[in-house]
């Protein structure tokens, strides 16, 4: 797929396109407008550990449904990525928060 082509975009259909970086990384993307802003959704990487063209087209259909509901699929993807990165028991989060925030003397007796 990348032989002889690097550092650009190749269009598919329905607004789906592939970006090929000079490093050889290939990713499926879709540009759309929502709330008078242009956003780009990266659907996934192509390749052995990535997704196929047909999978990218299916993801695009789902993304277009969200856009028709005035919901940003790229913001949702970003939120889910952040959420999974921060996943862990609440106790771990609370201990980290207490460690990194100054607590008044009044409340320190409860910690």
Coordinates of N, CA, C and O in Angstrom, one line a residue:
X1 N 0.8 -1.2 0.0 CA 0.0 0.0 0.0 C 0.9 1.3 0.0 O 0.5 2.2 -0.6
X2 N 2.0 1.2 0.6 CA 2.8 2.5 0.7 C 3.9 2.5 -0.3 O 4.7 3.5 -0.2
X3 N 4.1 1.5 -1.1 CA 5.2 1.5 -2.0 C 5.2 2.7 -2.9 O 4.2 3.0 -3.6
X4 N 6.3 3.5 -2.9 CA 6.4 4.7 -3.8 C 5.6 5.9 -3.3 O 5.6 6.9 -4.0
X5 N 4.9 5.8 -2.2 CA 4.1 7.0 -1.8 C 4.4 7.2 -0.3 O 4.1 6.3 0.5
X6 N 4.8 8.4 0.0 CA 5.0 8.7 1.5 C 4.9 10.2 1.6 O 5.2 11.0 0.8
X7 N 4.4 10.6 2.8 CA 4.2 12.0 3.1 C 3.0 12.7 2.5 O 3.1 13.8 2.1
X8 N 1.9 12.0 2.3 CA 0.7 12.6 1.7 C -0.5 11.9 2.1 O -0.6 11.0 2.9
X9 N -1.6 12.2 1.3 CA -2.9 11.6 1.6 C -3.4 10.9 0.3 O -3.1 11.4 -0.8
X10 N -4.1 9.8 0.5 CA -4.8 9.1 -0.6 C -6.3 9.0 -0.2 O -6.6 8.6 0.9
X11 N -7.1 9.5 -1.1 CA -8.6 9.5 -0.8 C -9.2 8.1 -1.1 O -8.8 7.4 -2.0
X12 N -10.2 7.8 -0.3 CA -11.0 6.6 -0.6 C -12.4 7.0 -1.1 O -12.5 7.4 -2.2
X13 N -13.4 7.0 -0.2 CA -14.7 7.4 -0.6 C -15.4 8.0 0.7 O -14.9 7.7 1.8
X14 N -16.5 8.7 0.5 CA -17.3 9.2 1.6 C -16.5 10.1 2.6 O -16.8 10.1 3.8
X15 N -15.4 10.7 2.1 CA -14.6 11.5 2.9 C -13.4 10.8 3.6 O -12.6 11.5 4.3
X16 N -13.4 9.5 3.5 CA -12.4 8.7 4.2 C -11.1 8.9 3.4 O -11.1 8.9 2.2
X17 N -10.0 9.1 4.1 CA -8.7 9.1 3.4 C -7.6 8.5 4.2 O -7.8 8.2 5.4
X18 N -6.5 8.2 3.6 CA -5.4 7.6 4.3 C -4.2 8.6 4.3 O -3.9 9.2 3.3
X19 N -3.6 8.8 5.4 CA -2.4 9.6 5.5 C -1.2 8.7 5.6 O -1.2 7.8 6.5
X20 N -0.2 8.9 4.8 CA 1.0 8.2 4.8 C 2.1 9.1 5.3 O 2.4 10.1 4.6
X21 N 2.7 8.8 6.5 CA 3.8 9.6 7.0 C 5.1 9.2 6.3 O 5.2 8.1 5.8
X22 N 6.1 10.1 6.4 CA 7.4 9.7 5.8 C 8.0 8.5 6.6 O 8.9 7.9 6.0
X23 N 7.5 8.3 7.8 CA 8.0 7.1 8.6 C 7.4 5.8 8.1 O 7.9 4.7 8.5
X24 N 6.4 5.9 7.2 CA 5.8 4.7 6.7 C 4.5 4.4 7.4 O 3.7 3.5 7.0
X25 N 4.2 5.1 8.5 CA 2.9 4.9 9.2 C 1.7 5.3 8.3 O 1.7 6.4 7.8
X26 N 0.7 4.4 8.3 CA -0.5 4.7 7.5 C -1.6 4.7 8.4 O -1.9 3.8 9.2
X27 N -2.4 5.8 8.4 CA -3.6 5.8 9.2 C -4.8 6.3 8.4 O -4.7 7.1 7.5
X28 N -6.0 5.8 8.8 CA -7.3 6.2 8.2 C -7.8 7.4 9.0 O -7.8 7.4 10.2
X29 N -8.2 8.4 8.2 CA -8.7 9.7 8.8 C -10.0 10.1 8.1 O -10.3 9.8 7.0
X30 N -10.7 11.0 8.8 CA -11.9 11.6 8.3 C -12.0 13.1 8.8 O -11.9 13.3 10.0
X31 N -12.2 14.0 7.9 CA -12.4 15.4 8.3 C -13.9 15.7 8.2 O -14.6 15.3 7.3
X32 N -14.3 16.5 9.2 CA -15.7 16.8 9.2 C -15.9 18.2 10.0 O -14.9 18.7 10.6
X33 N -17.1 18.8 9.8 CA -17.3 20.0 10.5 C -18.5 19.8 11.5 O -19.4 19.1 11.2
X34 N -18.3 20.4 12.7 CA -19.3 20.3 13.7 C -19.2 21.6 14.6 O -18.1 22.0 14.9
X35 N -20.3 22.2 14.8 CA -20.4 23.5 15.5 C -19.4 24.5 14.9 O -18.7 25.2 15.6
X36 N -19.5 24.6 13.6 CA -18.6 25.5 12.8 C -17.2 25.4 13.0 O -16.4 26.3 12.9
X37 N -16.7 24.2 13.4 CA -15.3 23.9 13.5 C -14.9 22.6 12.7 O -15.7 21.7 12.6
X38 N -13.8 22.7 12.1 CA -13.3 21.5 11.4 C -12.5 20.6 12.4 O -11.7 21.1 13.1
X39 N -12.8 19.3 12.4 CA -12.1 18.4 13.2 C -11.7 17.2 12.3 O -12.3 17.0 11.3
X40 N -10.7 16.5 12.8 CA -10.2 15.3 12.1 C -10.3 14.2 13.0 O -9.8 14.2 14.2
X41 N -10.9 13.1 12.6 CA -11.0 11.9 13.3 C -10.0 10.9 12.8 O -10.0 10.6 11.6
X42 N -9.1 10.4 13.6 CA -8.2 9.3 13.2 C -8.9 8.0 13.6 O -9.1 7.7 14.8
X43 N -9.3 7.2 12.6 CA -10.0 6.0 12.8 C -9.1 4.9 13.3 O -9.6 4.0 14.0
X44 N -7.9 4.9 12.8 CA -6.9 3.8 13.2 C -5.8 3.7 12.3 O -5.8 4.2 11.2
X45 N -4.8 2.9 12.7 CA -3.7 2.6 11.8 C -4.0 1.4 10.9 O -4.7 0.5 11.3
X46 N -3.4 1.4 9.8 CA -3.5 0.3 8.8 C -2.2 -0.6 9.1 O -1.2 -0.1 9.4
X47 N -2.4 -1.8 8.9 CA -1.3 -2.7 9.0 C -1.6 -4.0 9.8 O -2.7 -4.2 10.2
X48 N -0.5 -4.7 10.0 CA -0.7 -6.0 10.7 C -1.3 -5.9 12.1 O -2.1 -6.7 12.5
X49 N -0.9 -4.8 12.8 CA -1.5 -4.6 14.1 C -2.6 -3.6 14.1 O -3.1 -3.2 15.2
X50 N -3.1 -3.2 13.0 CA -4.1 -2.1 12.8 C -5.4 -2.6 12.3 O -5.8 -3.8 12.5
X51 N -6.1 -1.8 11.6 CA -7.4 -2.1 11.0 C -7.3 -2.2 9.5 O -6.4 -1.7 8.9
X52 N -8.3 -2.8 8.9 CA -8.4 -3.0 7.5 C -9.2 -1.8 6.9 O -9.9 -1.1 7.7
X53 N -9.2 -1.7 5.6 CA -10.0 -0.7 4.9 C -11.5 -0.9 5.3 O -12.2 0.1 5.5
X54 N -12.0 -2.1 5.2 CA -13.4 -2.4 5.5 C -13.8 -2.0 6.9 O -14.8 -1.5 7.2
X55 N -12.8 -2.3 7.9 CA -13.1 -1.9 9.3 C -13.1 -0.4 9.4 O -13.9 0.2 10.1
X56 N -12.2 0.3 8.7 CA -12.2 1.8 8.7 C -13.5 2.3 8.2 O -14.1 3.3 8.7
X57 N -14.0 1.7 7.1 CA -15.3 2.2 6.5 C -16.5 2.0 7.5 O -17.4 2.8 7.6
X58 N -16.4 0.9 8.3 CA -17.5 0.6 9.3 C -17.4 1.6 10.4 O -18.4 2.2 10.9
X59 N -16.2 2.0 10.8 CA -16.0 3.0 11.9 C -16.4 4.3 11.4 O -17.0 5.1 12.1
X60 N -16.2 4.6 10.1 CA -16.7 5.9 9.5 C -18.2 6.0 9.6 O -18.7 7.1 9.9
X61 N -18.9 4.9 9.3 CA -20.4 4.9 9.3 C -20.8 5.3 10.8 O -21.7 6.1 11.0
X62 N -20.2 4.7 11.8 CA -20.5 5.0 13.2 C -20.2 6.4 13.5 O -21.0 7.1 14.2
X63 N -19.1 6.9 13.0 CA -18.7 8.3 13.3 C -19.7 9.3 12.7 O -20.1 10.3 13.3
X64 N -20.2 9.0 11.5 CA -21.1 9.8 10.8 C -22.5 9.9 11.5 O -23.2 10.9 11.6
X65 N -22.8 8.7 12.1 CA -24.1 8.7 13.0 C -23.9 9.7 14.1 O -24.8 10.4 14.5
X66 N -22.8 9.6 14.8 CA -22.5 10.5 15.9 C -22.6 12.0 15.5 O -23.1 12.9 16.2
X67 N -22.0 12.3 14.3 CA -21.9 13.7 13.8 C -23.4 14.1 13.5 O -23.7 15.3 13.8
X68 N -24.2 13.3 13.0 CA -25.6 13.6 12.7 C -26.4 13.9 14.0 O -27.4 14.6 13.9
X69 N -25.9 13.4 15.1 CA -26.5 13.7 16.4 C -25.8 14.9 17.1 O -26.0 15.1 18.3
X70 N -25.0 15.6 16.3 CA -24.2 16.8 16.8 C -23.3 16.4 18.0 O -23.0 17.1 18.9
X71 N -22.7 15.2 17.9 CA -21.7 14.7 18.8 C -20.4 14.5 18.1 O -20.3 13.9 17.0
X72 N -19.3 15.0 18.7 CA -18.0 14.9 18.1 C -17.3 13.6 18.3 O -17.0 13.2 19.4
X73 N -17.1 12.8 17.3 CA -16.5 11.5 17.5 C -15.0 11.6 17.8 O -14.5 10.7 18.6
X74 N -14.3 12.6 17.4 CA -12.9 12.8 17.7 C -12.8 13.2 19.2 O -11.9 12.7 19.9
X75 N -13.7 14.0 19.7 CA -13.6 14.3 21.1 C -14.0 13.1 22.0 O -13.4 12.9 23.0
X76 N -14.9 12.3 21.5 CA -15.2 11.1 22.3 C -14.0 10.1 22.3 O -13.7 9.6 23.4
X77 N -13.4 10.0 21.2 CA -12.2 9.1 21.1 C -11.1 9.6 22.0 O -10.4 8.8 22.8
X78 N -10.9 10.9 22.0 CA -9.9 11.5 22.9 C -10.3 11.3 24.4 O -9.4 11.0 25.2
X79 N -11.5 11.5 24.7 CA -12.0 11.3 26.1 C -11.8 9.8 26.5 O -11.4 9.6 27.6
X80 N -12.2 8.9 25.6 CA -12.0 7.5 26.0 C -10.6 7.1 26.2 O -10.2 6.3 27.0
X81 N -9.7 7.6 25.3 CA -8.3 7.4 25.5 C -7.7 7.9 26.8 O -7.0 7.2 27.5
X82 N -8.1 9.1 27.1 CA -7.7 9.7 28.4 C -8.3 8.9 29.6 O -7.6 8.6 30.6
X83 N -9.5 8.5 29.5 CA -10.2 7.7 30.5 C -9.5 6.3 30.7 O -9.2 5.9 31.9
X84 N -9.1 5.7 29.7 CA -8.5 4.4 29.8 C -7.1 4.5 30.3 O -6.6 3.7 31.1
X85 N -6.4 5.6 30.0 CA -5.1 5.9 30.5 C -5.1 6.1 32.0 O -4.2 5.8 32.7
X86 N -6.2 6.7 32.5 CA -6.3 7.1 33.9 C -7.0 6.0 34.7 O -7.3 6.2 35.9
X87 N -7.4 4.9 34.0 CA -8.2 3.9 34.7 C -7.4 3.3 35.9 O -6.2 3.1 35.8
X88 N -8.1 3.0 36.9 CA -7.5 2.4 38.1 C -8.5 2.5 39.2 O -9.5 3.3 39.1
X89 N -8.3 1.9 40.3 CA -9.2 2.0 41.5 C -9.3 3.4 42.0 O -8.3 4.2 41.9
X90 N -10.4 3.8 42.5 CA -10.6 5.1 43.0 C -9.7 5.4 44.1 O -9.2 6.6 44.2
X91 N -9.4 4.4 44.9 CA -8.4 4.6 46.0 C -7.1 5.1 45.6 O -6.5 6.0 46.2
X92 N -6.6 4.6 44.5 CA -5.3 5.0 43.9 C -5.4 6.5 43.5 O -4.5 7.3 43.7
X93 N -6.5 6.8 42.8 CA -6.7 8.2 42.4 C -6.7 9.1 43.6 O -6.1 10.2 43.6
X94 N -7.5 8.8 44.6 CA -7.6 9.6 45.8 C -6.3 9.8 46.5 O -6.0 11.0 46.9
X95 N -5.5 8.8 46.6 CA -4.2 8.9 47.3 C -3.3 9.8 46.5 O -2.6 10.7 47.0
X96 N -3.3 9.7 45.2 CA -2.5 10.6 44.3 C -3.0 12.0 44.4 O -2.2 12.9 44.5
X97 N -4.3 12.2 44.5 CA -4.8 13.6 44.6 C -4.4 14.2 45.9 O -4.0 15.3 46.0
X98 N -4.5 13.5 47.0 CA -4.2 14.0 48.3 C -2.7 14.3 48.4 O -2.3 15.3 48.9
X99 N -1.9 13.4 47.8 CA -0.4 13.7 47.7 C -0.1 14.9 47.0 O 0.9 15.7 47.4
X100 N -0.8 15.3 45.9 CA -0.4 16.4 45.1 C -1.2 17.7 45.4 O -1.0 18.7 44.7
X101 N -2.1 17.7 46.4 CA -2.8 18.9 46.7 C -2.7 19.2 48.2 O -2.6 18.3 49.0
X102 N -2.6 20.5 48.4 CA -2.5 20.9 49.8 C -3.9 20.9 50.5 O -4.8 21.4 49.9
X103 N -3.9 20.3 51.6 CA -5.2 20.1 52.4 C -5.1 21.0 53.6 O -4.1 21.0 54.3
X104 N -6.2 21.7 53.9 CA -6.2 22.5 55.1 C -6.0 21.7 56.4 O -6.4 20.5 56.4
X105 N -5.5 22.3 57.4 CA -5.3 21.6 58.7 C -6.6 21.0 59.2 O -6.6 19.9 59.8
X106 N -7.7 21.7 59.0 CA -9.0 21.2 59.5 C -9.3 19.8 58.9 O -9.7 18.9 59.6
X107 N -9.1 19.6 57.6 CA -9.4 18.4 56.9 C -8.4 17.3 57.1 O -8.6 16.1 56.8
X108 N -7.1 17.7 57.4 CA -6.1 16.7 57.5 C -6.4 15.6 58.6 O -5.9 14.5 58.5
X109 N -7.1 16.0 59.6 CA -7.5 15.0 60.6 C -8.3 13.8 60.1 O -8.4 12.8 60.6
X110 N -9.0 14.1 58.9 CA -9.8 13.0 58.3 C -9.0 12.2 57.3 O -9.6 11.2 56.8
X111 N -7.9 12.6 57.0 CA -7.1 11.8 55.9 C -6.3 10.7 56.6 O -5.7 10.8 57.6

